[in-house]
Short mmCIF file of C-alpha atoms and ligand atoms in Angstrom, two decimals:
data_model
loop_
_atom_site.label_atom_id
_atom_site.label_comp_id
_atom_site.label_asym_id
_atom_site.label_seq_id
_atom_site.Cartn_x
_atom_site.Cartn_y
_atom_site.Cartn_z
CA MET V 1 -48.70 41.98 -5.87
CA ALA V 2 -48.94 38.21 -5.49
CA ILE V 3 -46.93 35.46 -3.83
CA LEU V 4 -45.50 33.31 -6.47
CA ASP V 5 -44.71 29.89 -5.93
CA LEU V 6 -41.40 27.94 -7.17
CA THR V 7 -42.54 27.45 -10.95
CA ALA V 8 -44.57 29.07 -13.79
CA LYS V 9 -47.29 26.74 -13.75
CA SER V 10 -47.95 26.40 -9.63
CA SER V 11 -47.79 30.04 -9.23
CA GLY V 12 -50.63 30.13 -11.70
CA LEU V 13 -48.74 31.85 -14.64
CA ILE V 14 -47.84 30.88 -18.16
CA ARG V 15 -44.90 31.04 -20.07
CA CYS V 16 -45.26 32.44 -23.60
CA HIS V 17 -43.24 29.25 -25.85
CA VAL V 18 -42.24 32.48 -28.52
CA CYS V 19 -41.68 35.49 -27.04
CA ALA V 20 -41.14 34.35 -23.41
CA LEU V 21 -43.17 36.41 -21.66
CA VAL V 22 -44.32 35.49 -18.50
CA THR V 23 -48.02 36.37 -17.50
CA PRO V 24 -51.05 35.12 -15.22
CA SER V 25 -53.49 33.38 -18.06
CA SER V 26 -54.99 30.37 -18.44
CA GLU V 27 -54.66 28.08 -21.37
CA ASN V 28 -55.32 28.70 -25.32
CA HIS V 29 -55.60 32.48 -24.03
CA PRO V 30 -53.86 34.41 -27.12
CA CYS V 31 -50.44 35.68 -25.33
CA PRO V 32 -50.58 39.59 -24.27
CA ARG V 33 -47.50 40.68 -26.11
CA CYS V 34 -47.40 38.29 -29.74
CA ALA V 35 -51.10 36.71 -29.50
CA THR V 36 -49.75 33.33 -29.62
CA PRO V 37 -52.28 30.85 -27.79
CA LEU V 38 -50.61 30.20 -24.93
CA HIS V 39 -50.33 26.58 -23.11
CA VAL V 40 -49.29 26.01 -19.65
CA ARG V 41 -47.23 22.46 -20.92
CA LYS V 42 -47.00 21.93 -25.10
CA PRO V 43 -50.79 20.34 -25.56
CA SER V 44 -50.95 16.53 -25.81
CA SER V 45 -47.61 16.26 -25.90
CA LEU V 46 -47.13 12.71 -24.87
CA GLN V 47 -49.81 11.72 -27.75
CA LYS V 48 -48.36 13.60 -30.06
CA THR V 49 -44.63 12.38 -29.39
CA TRP V 50 -45.15 8.94 -29.21
CA ALA V 51 -47.63 8.93 -32.49
CA LEU V 52 -44.45 10.67 -34.50
CA THR V 53 -41.77 8.56 -32.82
CA MET V 54 -43.61 5.23 -33.32
CA ALA V 55 -44.05 6.75 -37.39
CA ALA V 56 -40.20 7.42 -37.69
CA ALA V 57 -39.70 4.05 -35.75
CA LEU V 58 -41.78 2.30 -38.24
CA LEU V 59 -40.60 4.14 -41.61
CA TYR V 60 -37.11 3.37 -40.42
CA ILE V 61 -37.44 0.12 -41.68
CA PRO V 62 -38.20 0.89 -45.40
CA ALA V 63 -35.55 3.37 -45.09
CA ASN V 64 -33.14 0.83 -44.69
CA ILE V 65 -34.45 -2.47 -46.58
CA PHE V 66 -35.12 0.08 -50.00
CA PRO V 67 -31.72 1.32 -51.44
CA ILE V 68 -31.22 4.83 -51.65
CA MET V 69 -28.61 5.18 -54.25
CA THR V 70 -27.29 3.73 -57.54
CA VAL V 71 -23.46 4.41 -58.33
CA VAL V 72 -23.11 3.05 -61.82
CA GLN V 73 -19.42 2.83 -62.62
CA MET V 74 -18.59 1.63 -66.81
CA GLY V 75 -21.53 -0.10 -66.64
CA GLN V 76 -21.47 -2.10 -63.46
CA GLY V 77 -23.17 -1.45 -60.31
CA GLU V 78 -26.33 -2.15 -58.38
CA PRO V 79 -28.96 -0.27 -56.01
CA LYS V 80 -27.55 -0.14 -52.41
CA THR V 81 -28.80 0.79 -49.13
CA ILE V 82 -27.71 3.46 -46.51
CA LEU V 83 -25.55 0.67 -44.73
CA ALA V 84 -24.11 -1.06 -47.91
CA GLY V 85 -23.30 2.61 -48.61
CA VAL V 86 -21.40 2.59 -45.33
CA ALA V 87 -20.02 -0.32 -46.01
CA SER V 88 -18.11 0.39 -49.59
CA LEU V 89 -16.99 3.16 -48.23
CA ILE V 90 -15.18 1.34 -45.51
CA GLU V 91 -14.01 -1.07 -48.59
CA THR V 92 -12.46 1.93 -50.60
CA GLY V 93 -10.78 2.89 -47.58
CA MET V 94 -13.08 6.21 -46.75
CA TRP V 95 -12.91 5.79 -42.87
CA PRO V 96 -13.74 9.22 -41.46
CA LEU V 97 -16.04 9.15 -44.34
CA ALA V 98 -17.84 6.24 -43.48
CA MET V 99 -17.85 7.45 -39.80
CA ILE V 100 -19.72 10.37 -40.82
CA VAL V 101 -22.24 8.72 -43.07
CA PHE V 102 -22.96 6.18 -40.14
CA ILE V 103 -23.03 8.29 -37.38
CA ALA V 104 -25.65 10.74 -38.99
CA SER V 105 -27.53 8.10 -40.74
CA VAL V 106 -27.83 5.34 -38.18
CA VAL V 107 -26.88 6.56 -34.72
CA VAL V 108 -28.72 10.12 -35.18
CA PRO V 109 -32.07 8.88 -36.15
CA LEU V 110 -32.04 5.38 -34.16
CA GLY V 111 -30.39 7.30 -30.84
CA LYS V 112 -33.19 9.82 -31.40
CA ILE V 113 -36.18 7.53 -31.48
CA VAL V 114 -34.16 5.41 -28.32
CA ILE V 115 -33.85 8.25 -26.36
CA LEU V 116 -37.60 9.73 -27.25
CA ILE V 117 -38.87 6.39 -26.07
CA TYR V 118 -36.59 6.48 -22.99
CA LEU V 119 -38.40 10.02 -21.83
CA LEU V 120 -41.58 8.99 -22.89
CA VAL V 121 -41.98 5.91 -20.88
CA SER V 122 -39.93 7.80 -17.88
CA VAL V 123 -42.42 10.27 -17.59
CA HIS V 124 -45.62 8.00 -17.96
CA TRP V 125 -43.85 5.70 -15.17
CA GLY V 126 -43.41 9.52 -13.08
CA LEU V 127 -39.73 8.73 -12.57
CA LYS V 128 -38.21 10.92 -10.03
CA THR V 129 -34.82 9.78 -10.28
CA TYR V 130 -32.01 10.45 -13.15
CA ILE V 131 -33.43 14.20 -14.16
CA LYS V 132 -30.03 15.46 -14.55
CA GLU V 133 -29.28 12.76 -17.21
CA ARG V 134 -32.44 12.79 -18.69
CA ILE V 135 -32.30 16.48 -19.28
CA ALA V 136 -28.52 15.67 -20.51
CA LEU V 137 -30.37 13.21 -23.35
CA TYR V 138 -32.86 15.41 -24.24
CA ARG V 139 -30.65 18.44 -25.01
CA LEU V 140 -28.46 15.91 -26.92
CA MET V 141 -31.07 15.29 -29.02
CA GLU V 142 -31.66 19.09 -29.85
CA VAL V 143 -28.23 19.44 -30.78
CA PHE V 144 -27.78 16.64 -32.96
CA GLY V 145 -31.20 15.78 -34.59
CA HIS V 146 -31.37 17.68 -37.38
CA TRP V 147 -27.56 16.30 -38.43
CA SER V 148 -29.60 12.95 -40.08
CA MET V 149 -30.21 15.35 -43.07
CA VAL V 150 -26.35 14.91 -44.13
CA ASP V 151 -27.48 11.66 -46.55
CA ILE V 152 -30.17 13.46 -47.98
CA PHE V 153 -28.43 16.45 -49.07
CA LEU V 154 -25.74 14.13 -49.97
CA VAL V 155 -28.08 12.14 -52.64
CA THR V 156 -29.15 15.39 -54.31
CA LEU V 157 -25.41 16.76 -54.56
CA LEU V 158 -24.20 13.47 -56.01
CA THR V 159 -26.88 12.59 -58.74
CA THR V 160 -26.69 16.25 -59.87
CA LEU V 161 -22.95 16.08 -60.20
CA VAL V 162 -22.55 12.67 -61.47
CA LYS V 163 -23.60 12.31 -64.93
CA MET V 164 -21.18 11.02 -67.10
CA GLY V 165 -22.91 8.76 -69.37
CA ALA V 166 -21.17 5.23 -69.43
CA LEU V 167 -18.16 6.32 -67.66
CA ALA V 168 -20.25 7.12 -64.62
CA THR V 169 -23.76 7.82 -63.26
CA ILE V 170 -25.37 7.97 -60.15
CA GLU V 171 -29.05 7.91 -59.55
CA PRO V 172 -31.32 8.40 -56.67
CA ASN V 173 -33.67 5.46 -55.31
CA ARG V 174 -36.80 5.03 -53.07
CA GLY V 175 -34.99 4.74 -50.03
CA VAL V 176 -34.12 8.06 -50.02
CA SER V 177 -38.11 9.43 -49.17
CA PHE V 178 -38.15 6.83 -46.55
CA PHE V 179 -35.50 8.55 -45.14
CA GLY V 180 -36.53 11.50 -45.31
CA ALA V 181 -39.81 11.41 -43.74
CA VAL V 182 -38.08 9.54 -40.67
CA VAL V 183 -35.71 12.59 -40.38
CA VAL V 184 -38.96 14.96 -40.67
CA LEU V 185 -40.78 13.03 -38.16
CA THR V 186 -37.78 12.85 -35.59
CA ILE V 187 -37.70 16.49 -35.85
CA PHE V 188 -41.45 17.07 -35.08
CA ALA V 189 -41.42 14.13 -32.29
CA ALA V 190 -38.11 15.84 -30.43
CA ARG V 191 -40.19 19.22 -30.70
CA THR V 192 -43.38 18.31 -29.27
CA PHE V 193 -42.06 16.60 -26.16
CA ASP V 194 -42.30 19.00 -23.33
CA PRO V 195 -38.77 18.85 -21.31
CA ARG V 196 -40.82 20.49 -18.36
CA LEU V 197 -42.65 16.86 -17.80
CA ILE V 198 -39.46 15.33 -16.59
CA TRP V 199 -39.64 17.78 -13.73
CA ASP V 200 -43.23 17.94 -13.00
CA SER V 201 -42.81 14.08 -11.47
CA ALA V 202 -40.03 15.41 -9.59
CA HIS V 203 -41.72 18.63 -8.40
CA ASP V 204 -45.03 16.17 -7.64
CA GLN V 205 -42.89 14.84 -5.08
CA ARG V 206 -42.41 17.79 -2.60
CA MET U 1 -42.99 28.34 1.01
CA HIS U 2 -40.90 30.76 -1.04
CA GLY U 3 -42.07 33.53 -1.33
CA ILE U 4 -40.79 35.84 -4.57
CA TRP U 5 -43.11 39.33 -5.14
CA VAL U 6 -43.84 40.04 -9.02
CA GLN U 7 -41.86 41.71 -10.80
CA GLY U 8 -41.03 45.80 -10.02
CA PRO U 9 -39.93 48.07 -12.83
CA GLU U 10 -36.75 47.39 -13.12
CA ARG U 11 -36.67 43.49 -12.81
CA VAL U 12 -38.75 41.30 -14.86
CA LEU U 13 -40.39 37.65 -14.34
CA PHE U 14 -38.53 34.63 -16.00
CA ALA U 15 -39.69 31.09 -16.34
CA CYS U 16 -36.95 28.33 -17.30
CA HIS U 17 -37.93 26.66 -21.05
CA GLU U 18 -37.02 23.88 -19.76
CA CYS U 19 -37.99 23.11 -16.36
CA ASP U 20 -40.48 25.63 -15.93
CA TRP U 21 -38.30 27.25 -12.53
CA LEU U 22 -39.38 31.25 -11.95
CA HIS U 23 -36.56 33.81 -11.65
CA ARG U 24 -36.66 37.52 -11.10
CA MET U 25 -33.95 38.94 -13.17
CA PRO U 26 -33.16 42.13 -14.28
CA ALA U 27 -34.41 43.09 -17.54
CA ALA U 28 -30.80 44.09 -19.07
CA LEU U 29 -28.12 42.11 -18.05
CA PRO U 30 -24.74 43.72 -17.24
CA GLU U 31 -22.11 43.01 -20.11
CA GLY U 32 -20.76 39.80 -20.51
CA ALA U 33 -23.15 38.62 -18.19
CA VAL U 34 -25.28 34.88 -18.61
CA ALA U 35 -28.28 34.37 -16.94
CA ARG U 36 -28.56 30.30 -15.97
CA CYS U 37 -31.54 28.62 -14.57
CA ARG U 38 -31.22 27.93 -10.73
CA ARG U 39 -32.61 24.53 -11.14
CA CYS U 40 -31.51 22.93 -14.61
CA GLY U 41 -28.67 25.57 -15.82
CA ALA U 42 -30.31 25.99 -19.09
CA VAL U 43 -29.29 29.23 -20.81
CA LEU U 44 -32.00 32.04 -19.97
CA ALA U 45 -30.48 34.45 -21.41
CA SER U 46 -27.07 36.54 -22.16
CA SER U 47 -25.98 40.18 -22.43
CA ARG U 48 -25.79 41.10 -25.92
CA PRO U 49 -24.34 44.38 -26.45
CA ASP U 50 -25.40 46.41 -29.53
CA HIS U 51 -27.63 43.31 -30.86
CA LEU U 52 -29.82 45.58 -33.47
CA VAL U 53 -26.91 46.63 -35.25
CA ARG U 54 -25.02 43.98 -35.14
CA THR U 55 -27.47 40.77 -35.79
CA LEU U 56 -29.10 43.62 -38.67
CA THR U 57 -25.44 43.99 -40.39
CA LEU U 58 -24.63 39.97 -40.03
CA THR U 59 -28.15 39.02 -41.71
CA PHE U 60 -27.86 41.57 -44.39
CA ALA U 61 -24.48 40.02 -45.23
CA THR U 62 -25.70 36.38 -44.95
CA LEU U 63 -28.81 37.45 -47.39
CA VAL U 64 -25.86 38.72 -49.68
CA LEU U 65 -23.56 35.61 -49.32
CA PHE U 66 -27.02 33.70 -50.50
CA THR U 67 -27.43 35.63 -53.58
CA ILE U 68 -23.82 34.48 -54.52
CA VAL U 69 -24.00 30.77 -53.52
CA ASN U 70 -26.93 30.63 -55.63
CA ALA U 71 -25.00 32.39 -58.60
CA PHE U 72 -22.05 29.76 -58.90
CA PRO U 73 -21.55 26.33 -58.51
CA LEU U 74 -20.58 24.77 -55.29
CA LEU U 75 -19.01 21.73 -56.86
CA GLU U 76 -17.63 20.76 -60.66
CA LEU U 77 -16.70 17.24 -61.78
CA LYS U 78 -14.33 16.50 -64.22
CA LEU U 79 -14.03 12.76 -65.58
CA GLY U 80 -12.82 11.83 -69.28
CA GLY U 81 -13.06 15.04 -71.10
CA ARG U 82 -17.01 15.80 -69.44
CA GLU U 83 -17.69 18.38 -66.90
CA THR U 84 -20.48 18.52 -65.02
CA SER U 85 -21.60 21.06 -62.02
CA VAL U 86 -24.00 21.95 -59.00
CA THR U 87 -25.63 24.31 -57.44
CA LEU U 88 -27.60 25.11 -54.41
CA LEU U 89 -30.64 25.16 -56.63
CA SER U 90 -29.72 22.39 -58.95
CA GLY U 91 -28.97 19.82 -56.42
CA ALA U 92 -32.36 20.66 -54.91
CA LEU U 93 -34.29 20.34 -57.97
CA GLU U 94 -32.33 17.03 -59.27
CA LEU U 95 -34.64 14.58 -57.95
CA GLY U 96 -37.56 15.91 -59.43
CA HIS U 97 -36.27 14.05 -62.65
CA HIS U 98 -36.62 10.98 -60.55
CA GLY U 99 -40.11 11.73 -59.41
CA MET U 100 -39.18 12.58 -55.98
CA TRP U 101 -40.58 15.41 -55.30
CA ASP U 102 -41.22 14.99 -51.29
CA VAL U 103 -37.36 15.22 -51.00
CA VAL U 104 -37.19 18.24 -53.66
CA ILE U 105 -39.47 19.95 -51.09
CA LEU U 106 -37.86 19.20 -47.71
CA VAL U 107 -34.48 19.87 -49.60
CA LEU U 108 -35.88 23.19 -50.99
CA LEU U 109 -37.04 24.21 -47.50
CA THR U 110 -34.55 23.45 -45.08
CA SER U 111 -31.26 24.70 -47.65
CA LEU U 112 -32.87 27.42 -48.88
CA LEU U 113 -36.58 28.96 -48.44
CA PHE U 114 -36.48 28.99 -44.87
CA PRO U 115 -32.89 30.23 -44.35
CA ILE U 116 -33.65 32.88 -46.66
CA LEU U 117 -37.33 33.65 -44.97
CA HIS U 118 -35.37 33.55 -41.58
CA CYS U 119 -32.92 36.41 -42.89
CA VAL U 120 -36.12 38.64 -44.61
CA ALA U 121 -38.10 38.31 -41.72
CA LEU U 122 -35.14 39.25 -39.42
CA LEU U 123 -34.05 42.44 -41.84
CA TYR U 124 -38.05 43.39 -42.03
CA VAL U 125 -38.11 43.77 -38.16
CA LEU U 126 -34.52 44.98 -37.08
CA MET U 127 -34.16 47.79 -40.17
CA PRO U 128 -36.86 50.07 -38.83
CA MET U 129 -36.08 49.07 -35.26
CA VAL U 130 -32.54 50.37 -35.73
CA MET U 131 -33.90 53.63 -37.24
CA GLY U 132 -36.39 54.16 -34.31
CA TYR U 133 -39.54 52.68 -35.21
CA LYS U 134 -41.54 49.59 -35.23
CA PRO U 135 -42.56 48.22 -38.94
CA PRO U 136 -45.95 46.99 -39.54
CA GLY U 137 -46.85 43.23 -38.66
CA ALA U 138 -43.86 43.30 -36.95
CA VAL U 139 -45.33 40.16 -33.93
CA TRP U 140 -46.44 38.32 -36.83
CA VAL U 141 -43.21 38.66 -39.02
CA PHE U 142 -40.84 37.83 -36.19
CA ARG U 143 -42.85 34.74 -34.81
CA SER U 144 -42.69 33.51 -38.29
CA ALA U 145 -38.63 34.14 -37.94
CA HIS U 146 -38.84 32.18 -34.35
CA LEU U 147 -40.74 29.43 -36.35
CA PHE U 148 -38.59 29.05 -39.87
CA SER U 149 -35.28 29.24 -37.55
CA PRO U 150 -35.02 25.18 -36.29
CA TRP U 151 -35.58 24.26 -40.01
CA GLY U 152 -32.96 26.08 -41.75
CA MET U 153 -29.74 23.45 -42.07
CA ILE U 154 -26.95 25.23 -43.80
CA GLY U 155 -24.40 23.91 -41.38
CA VAL U 156 -25.46 20.38 -42.30
CA TYR U 157 -25.90 21.11 -45.98
CA MET U 158 -21.89 22.28 -45.54
CA LEU U 159 -20.93 19.10 -44.12
CA GLY U 160 -22.83 17.39 -47.08
CA VAL U 161 -21.10 19.36 -49.77
CA LEU U 162 -17.72 18.05 -48.05
CA VAL U 163 -18.31 14.88 -47.86
CA ALA U 164 -19.38 14.44 -51.14
CA PHE U 165 -16.33 16.12 -52.37
CA VAL U 166 -14.07 13.86 -50.73
CA LYS U 167 -15.92 10.88 -51.79
CA LEU U 168 -15.83 11.71 -55.57
CA SER U 169 -12.23 13.11 -55.17
CA ASP U 170 -12.02 9.05 -55.30
CA MET U 171 -13.47 8.60 -58.75
CA ALA U 172 -12.45 11.82 -60.86
CA THR U 173 -11.34 15.48 -60.59
CA VAL U 174 -13.51 17.66 -58.31
CA VAL U 175 -13.22 21.45 -58.22
CA PRO U 176 -14.60 23.10 -55.60
CA GLY U 177 -16.52 26.48 -56.98
CA VAL U 178 -17.27 29.90 -55.71
CA ALA U 179 -20.42 28.81 -53.77
CA VAL U 180 -18.30 26.47 -51.57
CA TYR U 181 -16.15 29.71 -49.95
CA ALA U 182 -19.35 31.90 -50.32
CA LEU U 183 -21.54 29.16 -48.38
CA ALA U 184 -18.60 29.02 -45.40
CA ALA U 185 -18.88 32.51 -45.14
CA LEU U 186 -22.60 32.61 -45.30
CA LEU U 187 -22.61 29.86 -42.14
CA PHE U 188 -20.25 32.15 -40.37
CA CYS U 189 -22.33 35.07 -40.65
CA SER U 190 -25.66 33.29 -40.06
CA THR U 191 -24.22 31.70 -36.85
CA ALA U 192 -22.71 35.25 -35.73
CA ALA U 193 -25.76 36.75 -36.33
CA GLY U 194 -27.90 33.82 -33.87
CA ASN U 195 -25.76 34.64 -31.18
CA ALA U 196 -26.00 38.42 -31.42
CA LEU U 197 -29.65 38.46 -31.53
CA ASP U 198 -31.58 39.08 -28.78
CA CYS U 199 -35.15 37.64 -28.90
CA CYS U 200 -36.34 38.84 -25.27
CA ASP U 201 -35.05 42.41 -25.89
CA ILE U 202 -36.85 42.84 -29.87
CA TRP U 203 -40.16 41.61 -28.25
CA ARG U 204 -39.43 43.98 -25.48
CA ARG U 205 -39.37 46.61 -27.80
CA ILE U 206 -42.42 44.92 -29.94
CA GLY U 207 -44.38 44.89 -27.06
CA GLU U 208 -43.71 48.57 -26.09
CA VAL U 209 -44.84 49.95 -29.04
CA ASP U 210 -47.47 48.18 -29.89
CA ASP U 211 -49.79 48.21 -26.34
CA GLY U 212 -47.76 49.84 -24.10
CA HIS U 213 -46.80 46.26 -22.41
CA PRO U 214 -43.79 46.44 -19.99
ZN1 ZN G 1 -39.08 28.61 -29.06
ZN1 ZN G 2 -45.98 35.61 -26.38
ZN1 ZN G 3 -34.59 24.82 -15.67
#
């Protein structure tokens, strides 16, 4: 029998991220139960999260500059970006829809990028305060992260349905691809970030 | 220094997935109990009575509902004597006509393939387990299920359908198809299945038969 410290890491134990088994093991050794390679912390978590977050931030620019769809009604209509789409929803009085699309396509992805950068910087600086707040931000990101896919699903549904020839048609535009890439990158970025790093800096203080 | 003794036969060692704090917990929690991390409050485990049968039933229902969702249109649009409709699959494939195959793949994976594979993987592991034996390759299959689960986005898709419905009601007659109701039921069943599933217990069972690991 061994005496254990407060955390798995400081006790020389590793928690398997797939099956949750806690075993005395070392980095990269397979989990005795599910054979997943074990890691004390997610490998190169900060570097990977930085790279993915920066890529997402960069692609968010073309995702907003390029139009995502074109609504043609009675021969009239032009390609619209995400924000122009929200604006036209407001113009037609569809406030609740405008809010949903705005939150899912603008607030969620931008919020995720900002939260990730803040968490990364705070870990780099070894910030020892606001731990509960930072964990709350991390959880918020986990819960709402994938809701930005709404716009992509919406474009596929609308373009499939609205094919009424001269009366009305909706066509997808290139912005969708960029926006899809942003969604995927932010999801991967949130998953490569290891929340235990937030606690580690506080634990070192003891 | 706090000394915690390594697990006895009735207690298991748990490390919080968010903060790495160590806990010694009973392998089986009393009914209705939720174990939270002492340091950060994250949910470590909760009691899930009859989880095998309940998860199996709900997962099976989800898969059946998936076939119904795929067989009928989600929405139908009527405008100036013309009619169009969209199904889960036709919607996903539509952007292929515009050369946006990256989006096609993304939509196919998140709305169709990953959710279905998740159900199939669960059924493969749970069905034999209910009958008292372990299927071959259970470790690999259950690991894959763990990988698929965050990429299934049925709930988000449902919201997309509702937004499309309201948006188009403005310009034409939109009729919700059978698949919308099936999709709502599917969402309910898959969420309930997720809440019923006790991953820890399943890994314990997989481990026991595999190599006698407690
Ligand atoms: Zn996990
Ligand atoms: Zn494992
Ligand atoms: Zn914790």
